[in-house]
Amino acid sequence: MTEVKSSSSQKEEHLADAAVQVHVLNRSGIDVRGVDIMHLNKECHYPDLSNLFERTDVTAAVEPLLGKIGWEIDAQLAMLAGPLPDKPIGKHCFEPHDCPS
């Protein structure tokens, strides 16, 4: 399975995304045997686009996350069933970190 990202490197937060995809595929009866993150190659220069993408094998890094995905899906569904947050939109909405309390 290949998780395609619009970044120029493989990042830690990509692993959870890939794990969710593997979980969904496995639950759909598809046996996933390997996981790659595909991202843009910083060394690629126009007009030669033959090396536009790079792949990083993250199979071993995703494997330990798979046991947590079912729990995370349940937690997300419970959160969505609850009340809307009483937090105004701000800069915290644009970065992947916890909102200030």
PDB file of C-alpha atoms in Angstrom, residues 1-3 14-37 57-67 69-70 73:
ATOM      1  CA  MET A   1       0.000   0.000   0.000  1.00  0.00           C
ATOM      2  CA  THR A   2       1.273   3.461  -0.808  1.00  0.00           C
ATOM      3  CA  GLU A   3       0.192   6.540   1.151  1.00  0.00           C
ATOM      4  CA  HIS A  14       2.368  10.208   8.112  1.00  0.00           C
ATOM      5  CA  LEU A  15       2.662   6.889   9.944  1.00  0.00           C
ATOM      6  CA  ALA A  16      -0.724   7.227  11.670  1.00  0.00           C
ATOM      7  CA  ASP A  17      -2.364   8.103   8.328  1.00  0.00           C
ATOM      8  CA  ALA A  18      -0.840   5.016   6.737  1.00  0.00           C
ATOM      9  CA  ALA A  19      -1.920   2.858   9.685  1.00  0.00           C
ATOM     10  CA  VAL A  20      -5.547   3.964   9.257  1.00  0.00           C
ATOM     11  CA  GLN A  21      -5.402   3.068   5.555  1.00  0.00           C
ATOM     12  CA  VAL A  22      -3.950  -0.362   6.347  1.00  0.00           C
ATOM     13  CA  HIS A  23      -6.636  -0.915   9.005  1.00  0.00           C
ATOM     14  CA  VAL A  24      -9.419  -0.088   6.523  1.00  0.00           C
ATOM     15  CA  LEU A  25      -7.930  -2.298   3.822  1.00  0.00           C
ATOM     16  CA  ASN A  26      -7.436  -5.210   6.245  1.00  0.00           C
ATOM     17  CA  ARG A  27     -11.036  -4.870   7.503  1.00  0.00           C
ATOM     18  CA  SER A  28     -12.138  -4.935   3.842  1.00  0.00           C
ATOM     19  CA  GLY A  29     -10.419  -8.278   3.326  1.00  0.00           C
ATOM     20  CA  ILE A  30      -7.306  -6.962   1.564  1.00  0.00           C
ATOM     21  CA  ASP A  31      -4.049  -8.412   2.883  1.00  0.00           C
ATOM     22  CA  VAL A  32      -1.531  -5.558   3.030  1.00  0.00           C
ATOM     23  CA  ARG A  33       2.035  -6.880   3.036  1.00  0.00           C
ATOM     24  CA  GLY A  34       3.975  -3.641   2.765  1.00  0.00           C
ATOM     25  CA  VAL A  35       3.482   0.065   3.389  1.00  0.00           C
ATOM     26  CA  ASP A  36       5.253   2.944   1.654  1.00  0.00           C
ATOM     27  CA  ILE A  37       5.018   6.692   2.049  1.00  0.00           C
ATOM     28  CA  ASP A  57       9.181   1.752   3.283  1.00  0.00           C
ATOM     29  CA  VAL A  58       7.417   2.280   6.631  1.00  0.00           C
ATOM     30  CA  THR A  59       5.997  -1.232   7.059  1.00  0.00           C
ATOM     31  CA  ALA A  60       7.897  -1.896  10.299  1.00  0.00           C
ATOM     32  CA  ALA A  61       6.996   1.515  11.751  1.00  0.00           C
ATOM     33  CA  VAL A  62       3.267   1.147  10.951  1.00  0.00           C
ATOM     34  CA  GLU A  63       2.928  -2.398  12.337  1.00  0.00           C
ATOM     35  CA  PRO A  64       2.892  -1.414  16.056  1.00  0.00           C
ATOM     36  CA  LEU A  65       0.288   1.299  15.390  1.00  0.00           C
ATOM     37  CA  LEU A  66      -2.291  -1.113  13.977  1.00  0.00           C
ATOM     38  CA  GLY A  67      -3.412  -2.335  17.406  1.00  0.00           C
ATOM     39  CA  ILE A  69      -6.419   2.120  15.295  1.00  0.00           C
ATOM     40  CA  GLY A  70      -9.681   0.427  16.346  1.00  0.00           C
ATOM     41  CA  ILE A  73     -11.704   5.128  15.592  1.00  0.00           C
TER      42      ILE A  73
END
